Amino acid sequence: MSIKNEIPAAGTSPVMDRRSLLVAAGVGAAAVGGMSFASAPGAFAAGGDGSGKGGPDNWYTSNKVVVEKVSFDNQYKMSITGNLFKPKGLNERKAHPAIVVGHPMGAVKEQSSNLYATKLAEQGFVALAIDQSFWGESEGQPRQAVLPDVYTEAFMAAVDFLGTRKFVDRERIGALGICGSGSIVISAAKLDPRMKAVATVSMYDMGSVNRSGLNHSQSVEQRKQILAQAAEQRYTEFTGGETPWAGGTPHEVDENSSDIEREFYDFYRTPRGEYTPDSATPESTTHRKLSAETKFINFYPFNDIETISPRPMLFISGDQAHSREFSQDAFARAAEPKELYWVPGAGHVDLYDDTSRIPFDKLTGFFDKHLAA
């Protein structure tokens, strides 16, 4: 067991009131996403210079990496689209280690996961950044639907794809989940032993946060109220009516906005990370319908997490992240080998794209060790 760096004393994390929790956490869930700002990939984020050496750099690209758009079906014959990153000059007559990378919940592959996949490819890995089912360029109706089992299947289908490439060693495939994808990839790894090493960054447990809120701030009675509201919305949807989007990143902030709202806004509603795929609109990105969001309440990704052992797990979180409780919880439940790594001074969204804070060396070392030939 390994815990790197010290977590600050309890009580130093941001505190959210009920309004802030509902808005920033999607009525009890991590809600993230992006919207377009004039140009999209290729525009450098504020503070980044395209070098990936310092500051937010979501749009980082590398001349050491070749990128190919790919698509493949899951077991339900739904097409999944991803960006496949390979080191330039890769000898495709040999089999190499590969990693599937999942984006934050409500985001798309262009936000955070492309950056991680690029950095991993620079270090010699084949890396596949996927759009989750119902999101981005992947299929699924209605758009931006919540269906945890299908989300889990997307990671497993990505392994199907990677493991059937001649240049990938199917015995050396790993998985990485960012934010909400962290809990999804754990769900997938419990079912799929082909994932030989699993890492999460700024993880959200999408089940727990819907049931209980951040820091268990949501009571059972409040949960029941949310469920009642969602059930009523189903009548409206069933009879053809329009229902509003729930949660997600606010489209503006003011003096009453919480620190967490501002944190998400700074990434998803500014040139730093905003992006609108063709399947969405600027008004809909990051959001889910409340009637769908409640499906996360029956999602328990950390139950039986110990069965992933002896495959190794690495949990990475900022020691100032409002989401750090989820990495702590997963680490406590997981069996060896496992490691919890704290990034000093980093918040939740810092680890989406801040190349001066993201511990790429730690990730590279982890996958190098556990996906070795």
C-alpha positions as a printed NumPy array, in Angstrom:
array([[  0.   ,   0.   ,   0.   ],
       [  1.305,   3.41 ,  -0.845],
       [  0.119,   6.934,  -0.142],
       [  2.245,   9.685,  -1.65 ],
       [  2.324,  13.183,  -0.145],
       [  0.251,  14.328,   2.791],
       [ -3.361,  15.394,   2.551],
       [ -4.191,  18.649,   4.34 ],
       [ -6.109,  18.631,   7.577],
       [ -9.817,  17.978,   7.435],
       [-11.897,  21.084,   6.937],
       [ -9.615,  22.808,   4.452],
       [-11.622,  21.774,   1.366],
       [-14.193,  24.146,  -0.14 ],
       [-17.671,  24.031,   1.391],
       [-20.762,  24.24 ,  -0.796],
       [-24.24 ,  25.285,   0.223],
       [-27.265,  23.406,  -1.088],
       [-27.756,  25.738,  -4.075],
       [-24.13 ,  25.422,  -5.109],
       [-24.207,  21.65 ,  -4.798],
       [-27.265,  21.379,  -7.032],
       [-25.854,  23.7  ,  -9.684],
       [-22.212,  22.659,  -9.751],
       [-22.796,  18.976,  -9.062],
       [-25.764,  18.44 , -11.335],
       [-28.375,  18.013,  -8.59 ],
       [-26.07 ,  15.722,  -6.68 ],
       [-23.639,  14.686,  -9.453],
       [-20.434,  15.911, -11.022],
       [-21.54 ,  17.931, -14.005],
       [-18.955,  18.974, -16.511],
       [-18.797,  19.701, -20.2  ],
       [-17.801,  22.314, -22.689],
       [-19.05 ,  24.746, -25.29 ],
       [-17.462,  26.14 , -28.372],
       [-15.603,  29.433, -28.469],
       [-15.011,  30.676, -32.009],
       [-12.299,  28.163, -32.835],
       [-11.826,  24.788, -31.174],
       [ -8.76 ,  22.504, -31.067],
       [ -5.659,  24.383, -32.064],
       [ -6.47 ,  27.446, -29.987],
       [ -4.211,  27.552, -26.976],
       [ -5.693,  27.828, -23.529],
       [ -5.056,  30.824, -21.361],
       [ -1.724,  30.344, -19.641],
       [ -0.569,  27.656, -22.071],
       [  1.776,  28.149, -25.008],
       [  1.207,  24.845, -26.782],
       [  4.372,  23.351, -25.346],
       [  2.644,  21.446, -22.572],
       [  5.325,  22.662, -20.175],
       [  3.358,  24.97 , -17.957],
       [ -0.109,  26.21 , -17.169],
       [ -3.458,  25.129, -18.59 ],
       [ -2.936,  23.647, -22.049],
       [ -6.026,  21.651, -23.005],
       [ -5.338,  22.081, -26.729],
       [ -1.788,  20.745, -26.582],
       [ -0.596,  18.895, -29.686],
       [  2.699,  17.173, -30.361],
       [  4.79 ,  16.69 , -33.479],
       [  5.972,  13.435, -31.91 ],
       [  2.502,  11.905, -32.174],
       [  0.257,  10.741, -35.021],
       [ -3.519,  11.037, -34.494],
       [ -6.2  ,   9.021, -36.286],
       [ -9.965,   9.185, -35.814],
       [-11.411,   5.7  , -35.355],
       [-14.805,   4.157, -34.734],
       [-15.989,   0.754, -33.574],
       [-19.137,  -0.847, -32.206],
       [-19.923,  -1.825, -28.653],
       [-21.829,  -5.039, -27.94 ],
       [-25.114,  -3.198, -28.48 ],
       [-24.059,  -2.19 , -32.018],
       [-23.702,   1.458, -31.034],
       [-20.777,   3.145, -32.739],
       [-18.107,   4.645, -30.495],
       [-15.754,   7.273, -31.886],
       [-12.306,   7.999, -30.57 ],
       [ -8.962,   9.547, -31.371],
       [ -6.137,   7.025, -31.612],
       [ -2.736,   8.469, -30.674],
       [  0.435,   6.669, -31.723],
       [  4.081,   7.649, -31.318],
       [  5.424,   8.893, -34.636],
       [  7.466,   6.182, -36.29 ],
       [  5.803,   3.372, -34.319],
       [  6.867,  -0.028, -35.627],
       [  3.465,  -1.512, -36.388],
       [  4.955,  -4.949, -36.982],
       [  5.529,  -5.199, -33.235],
       [  2.957,  -5.267, -30.413],
       [  2.989,  -2.304, -28.017],
       [  1.252,  -1.388, -24.74 ],
       [ -1.961,   0.611, -25.061],
       [ -4.198,   2.699, -22.804],
       [ -7.841,   3.705, -23.187],
       [ -8.575,   7.202, -21.827],
       [-11.999,   8.446, -20.672],
       [-13.056,  12.094, -20.469],
       [-14.726,  13.863, -17.531],
       [-18.435,  13.18 , -17.124],
       [-20.347,  15.494, -19.432],
       [-17.259,  16.48 , -21.405],
       [-16.03 ,  15.02 , -24.69 ],
       [-12.692,  13.623, -25.83 ],
       [-11.482,  17.067, -26.91 ],
       [-11.569,  18.136, -23.27 ],
       [ -8.771,  16.75 , -21.106],
       [ -8.596,  13.18 , -22.45 ],
       [ -6.956,  14.152, -25.766],
       [ -4.27 ,  15.929, -23.755],
       [ -3.614,  12.878, -21.587],
       [ -3.591,  10.566, -24.611],
       [ -1.127,  12.828, -26.425],
       [  1.227,  12.886, -23.457],
       [  1.058,   9.105, -23.056],
       [  1.753,   8.607, -26.77 ],
       [  4.806,  10.837, -26.458],
       [  6.1  ,   8.309, -23.942],
       [  5.661,   5.363, -26.313],
       [  2.136,   4.169, -25.55 ],
       [ -0.681,   3.688, -28.011],
       [ -3.505,   5.736, -26.454],
       [ -7.193,   5.833, -27.37 ],
       [ -9.313,   8.789, -26.179],
       [-12.977,   7.888, -26.612],
       [-16.223,   9.814, -26.662],
       [-18.545,   8.13 , -24.19 ],
       [-21.779,   6.663, -25.587],
       [-24.468,   9.367, -25.967],
       [-21.787,  12.071, -26.002],
       [-19.671,  13.819, -28.619],
       [-19.238,  11.83 , -31.819],
       [-20.311,   8.495, -30.35 ],
       [-23.779,   7.145, -31.014],
       [-26.667,   6.937, -28.581],
       [-30.105,   8.495, -28.287],
       [-31.256,  10.647, -26.697],
       [-28.134,  12.745, -26.629],
       [-26.324,  13.175, -23.322],
       [-28.291,  10.362, -21.751],
       [-27.201,   8.721, -18.501],
       [-26.846,   4.94 , -18.588],
       [-23.958,   3.693, -16.43 ],
       [-23.993,   0.138, -17.791],
       [-23.579,   1.432, -21.343],
       [-20.842,   3.789, -20.183],
       [-19.052,   0.786, -18.684],
       [-19.492,  -1.119, -21.947],
       [-17.787,   1.707, -23.871],
       [-14.522,   1.085, -22.018],
       [-14.792,  -2.646, -22.622],
       [-15.499,  -2.074, -26.322],
       [-12.428,   0.163, -26.482],
       [-10.388,  -2.786, -25.202],
       [-11.995,  -4.948, -27.904],
       [-10.778,  -2.459, -30.49 ],
       [ -7.275,  -2.039, -29.1  ],
       [ -6.778,  -5.75 , -28.521],
       [ -7.52 ,  -6.53 , -32.162],
       [ -4.918,  -4.109, -33.552],
       [ -1.793,  -5.898, -34.774],
       [  0.403,  -3.221, -33.233],
       [ -1.148,  -3.609, -29.747],
       [ -0.215,  -6.3  , -27.252],
       [ -3.589,  -7.393, -25.878],
       [ -1.869,  -8.569, -22.688],
       [ -0.655,  -5.012, -22.029],
       [ -3.746,  -2.817, -22.126],
       [ -4.413,  -0.281, -19.38 ],
       [ -7.219,   2.172, -18.635],
       [ -7.361,   5.744, -17.365],
       [-10.455,   7.634, -16.247],
       [-10.634,  11.371, -15.53 ],
       [-13.289,  12.802, -13.181],
       [-16.546,  10.846, -13.625],
       [-14.823,   8.419, -16.002],
       [-12.731,   7.349, -13.043],
       [-15.703,   5.616, -11.448],
       [-16.831,   4.259, -14.83 ],
       [-13.431,   2.723, -15.533],
       [-13.473,   1.044, -12.122],
       [-16.876,  -0.409, -12.986],
       [-15.417,  -1.696, -16.262],
       [-12.25 ,  -3.113, -14.715],
       [-14.294,  -5.167, -12.246],
       [-15.867,  -6.935, -15.234],
       [-12.957,  -6.959, -17.658],
       [ -9.675,  -8.559, -16.577],
       [ -8.129,  -7.53 , -19.891],
       [ -7.537,  -4.121, -18.274],
       [ -4.188,  -4.919, -16.706],
       [ -3.6  ,  -1.613, -14.906],
       [ -6.113,   1.071, -13.91 ],
       [ -5.529,   4.734, -13.042],
       [ -7.916,   7.543, -12.133],
       [ -7.384,  11.315, -11.964],
       [ -9.638,  13.75 , -10.057],
       [-12.151,  10.944,  -9.719],
       [-15.839,  11.445,  -9.016],
       [-17.958,   8.527,  -7.788],
       [-21.007,   9.308,  -9.895],
       [-23.182,   7.049,  -7.77 ],
       [-22.227,   8.346,  -4.357],
       [-22.402,  12.013,  -5.279],
       [-25.921,  11.543,  -6.648],
       [-27.07 ,   9.643,  -3.578],
       [-25.387,  11.686,  -0.889],
       [-23.821,  14.803,  -2.409],
       [-20.309,  16.026,  -1.762],
       [-19.059,  15.268,   1.736],
       [-22.382,  13.484,   2.398],
       [-24.158,  16.834,   2.471],
       [-27.384,  15.494,   0.942],
       [-29.899,  13.747,   3.174],
       [-32.085,  10.804,   2.223],
       [-35.097,  13.126,   2.334],
       [-33.433,  15.488,  -0.126],
       [-32.645,  12.523,  -2.357],
       [-36.3  ,  11.487,  -2.265],
       [-37.331,  15.002,  -3.252],
       [-34.99 ,  14.897,  -6.252],
       [-36.367,  11.498,  -7.248],
       [-39.921,  12.809,  -7.011],
       [-39.075,  15.764,  -9.244],
       [-37.391,  13.479, -11.765],
       [-40.374,  11.133, -11.803],
       [-42.735,  14.015, -12.543],
       [-40.513,  15.096, -15.411],
       [-40.965,  11.687, -16.991],
       [-44.667,  12.448, -17.546],
       [-43.732,  15.587, -19.421],
       [-41.211,  13.748, -21.573],
       [-43.561,  10.814, -22.21 ],
       [-46.26 ,  13.124, -23.54 ],
       [-43.835,  14.948, -25.842],
       [-43.142,  17.982, -23.714],
       [-39.807,  19.698, -23.269],
       [-37.929,  19.338, -19.998],
       [-35.084,  21.584, -18.915],
       [-31.485,  20.482, -18.694],
       [-30.301,  19.798, -15.15 ],
       [-27.068,  20.638, -13.411],
       [-24.012,  21.134, -15.525],
       [-21.606,  24.026, -15.675],
       [-23.182,  27.47 , -15.173],
       [-23.198,  29.703, -18.222],
       [-22.234,  32.72 , -16.131],
       [-20.842,  33.429, -12.691],
       [-21.385,  36.333, -10.339],
       [-20.629,  37.408,  -6.772],
       [-22.96 ,  34.706,  -5.464],
       [-21.237,  31.861,  -7.332],
       [-19.402,  29.248,  -5.316],
       [-15.72 ,  28.439,  -5.715],
       [-16.65 ,  25.131,  -7.34 ],
       [-18.945,  26.807,  -9.85 ],
       [-16.129,  29.196, -10.727],
       [-13.66 ,  26.327, -11.018],
       [-15.784,  24.487, -13.601],
       [-16.757,  27.705, -15.384],
       [-13.112,  28.649, -15.846],
       [-12.513,  25.486, -17.847],
       [-15.792,  24.825, -19.645],
       [-17.042,  28.341, -20.402],
       [-13.824,  30.076, -21.453],
       [-11.307,  29.553, -24.278],
       [ -9.328,  27.388, -21.877],
       [-11.493,  24.344, -22.531],
       [-14.873,  25.162, -24.042],
       [-15.937,  23.032, -26.992],
       [-19.225,  22.133, -28.662],
       [-19.432,  18.876, -30.616],
       [-21.783,  18.655, -33.594],
       [-24.235,  16.618, -31.508],
       [-24.81 ,  19.426, -28.987],
       [-25.372,  23.164, -28.711],
       [-23.619,  25.739, -26.54 ],
       [-26.736,  25.799, -24.346],
       [-26.819,  22.031, -23.835],
       [-23.184,  21.066, -23.294],
       [-22.343,  19.616, -19.867],
       [-26.021,  19.158, -18.981],
       [-28.173,  16.06 , -18.514],
       [-31.905,  15.723, -17.96 ],
       [-32.843,  15.334, -14.3  ],
       [-34.99 ,  12.314, -15.162],
       [-31.865,  10.619, -16.531],
       [-29.38 ,  11.878, -13.952],
       [-31.09 ,   9.931, -11.177],
       [-30.072,   6.66 , -12.842],
       [-26.683,   7.182, -11.213],
       [-28.319,   6.603,  -7.828],
       [-28.259,   2.855,  -8.488],
       [-24.595,   2.976,  -9.55 ],
       [-22.164,   1.52 ,  -6.981],
       [-18.77 ,   1.374,  -8.727],
       [-16.702,   0.856,  -5.576],
       [-18.598,  -2.225,  -4.407],
       [-16.311,  -5.227,  -4.956],
       [-13.449,  -2.978,  -6.087],
       [-11.13 ,  -5.344,  -4.224],
       [-11.816,  -7.997,  -6.882],
       [ -9.71 ,  -6.005,  -9.371],
       [ -6.638,  -7.172,  -7.433],
       [ -3.98 ,  -8.354,  -8.199],
       [ -4.186,  -5.867, -11.056],
       [ -2.698,  -2.584,  -9.82 ],
       [ -4.617,   0.641,  -9.264],
       [ -3.372,   4.229,  -9.036],
       [ -5.564,   7.04 ,  -7.7  ],
       [ -4.393,  10.602,  -8.373],
       [ -6.046,  13.664,  -6.832],
       [ -5.183,  17.22 ,  -5.974],
       [ -4.828,  17.589,  -2.221],
       [ -7.076,  20.682,  -2.446],
       [ -9.649,  19.056,  -4.751],
       [-13.277,  19.241,  -3.637],
       [-13.589,  15.69 ,  -5.049],
       [-10.733,  14.144,  -3.087],
       [-13.107,  12.113,  -0.894],
       [-13.826,   9.751,  -3.792],
       [-10.189,   8.824,  -4.391],
       [ -9.782,   8.296,  -0.651],
       [-12.839,   6.055,  -0.52 ],
       [-11.799,   3.947,  -3.521],
       [ -8.258,   3.593,  -2.188],
       [ -9.495,   2.458,   1.22 ],
       [-11.691,  -0.226,  -0.351],
       [ -9.269,  -1.469,  -3.02 ],
       [ -6.946,  -4.394,  -2.408],
       [ -3.22 ,  -4.413,  -3.055],
       [ -1.4  ,  -3.381,  -5.133],
       [ -2.705,   0.159,  -4.908],
       [ -1.41 ,   3.688,  -4.557],
       [ -2.985,   7.028,  -3.683],
       [ -0.998,   9.994,  -4.978],
       [ -1.711,  13.553,  -3.854],
       [ -0.714,  16.468,  -6.073],
       [  0.293,  19.309,  -3.72 ],
       [ -1.773,  22.468,  -4.031],
       [ -3.917,  21.183,  -6.906],
       [ -7.675,  21.42 ,  -7.128],
       [-10.071,  19.212,  -9.054],
       [-10.059,  20.956, -12.45 ],
       [ -6.335,  21.756, -12.245],
       [ -5.684,  18.141, -13.199],
       [ -7.823,  18.375, -16.334],
       [ -5.259,  20.389, -18.257],
       [ -2.666,  22.161, -16.113],
       [  0.51 ,  20.622, -17.469],
       [  2.563,  22.165, -14.677],
       [  0.557,  20.177, -12.109],
       [ -0.526,  16.942, -13.824],
       [  1.957,  14.229, -12.737],
       [  2.537,  12.751, -16.19 ],
       [  5.771,  11.168, -14.962],
       [  3.809,   9.337, -12.28 ],
       [  1.309,   8.   , -14.812],
       [  4.048,   7.015, -17.239],
       [  5.971,   5.209, -14.507],
       [  2.848,   3.376, -13.367],
       [  1.924,   2.123, -16.822],
       [  5.573,   1.418, -17.738],
       [  5.902,  -0.823, -14.7  ],
       [  2.618,  -2.662, -14.957],
       [  2.301,  -2.95 , -18.73 ],
       [  5.891,  -4.087, -19.224],
       [  6.552,  -6.886, -21.694]])
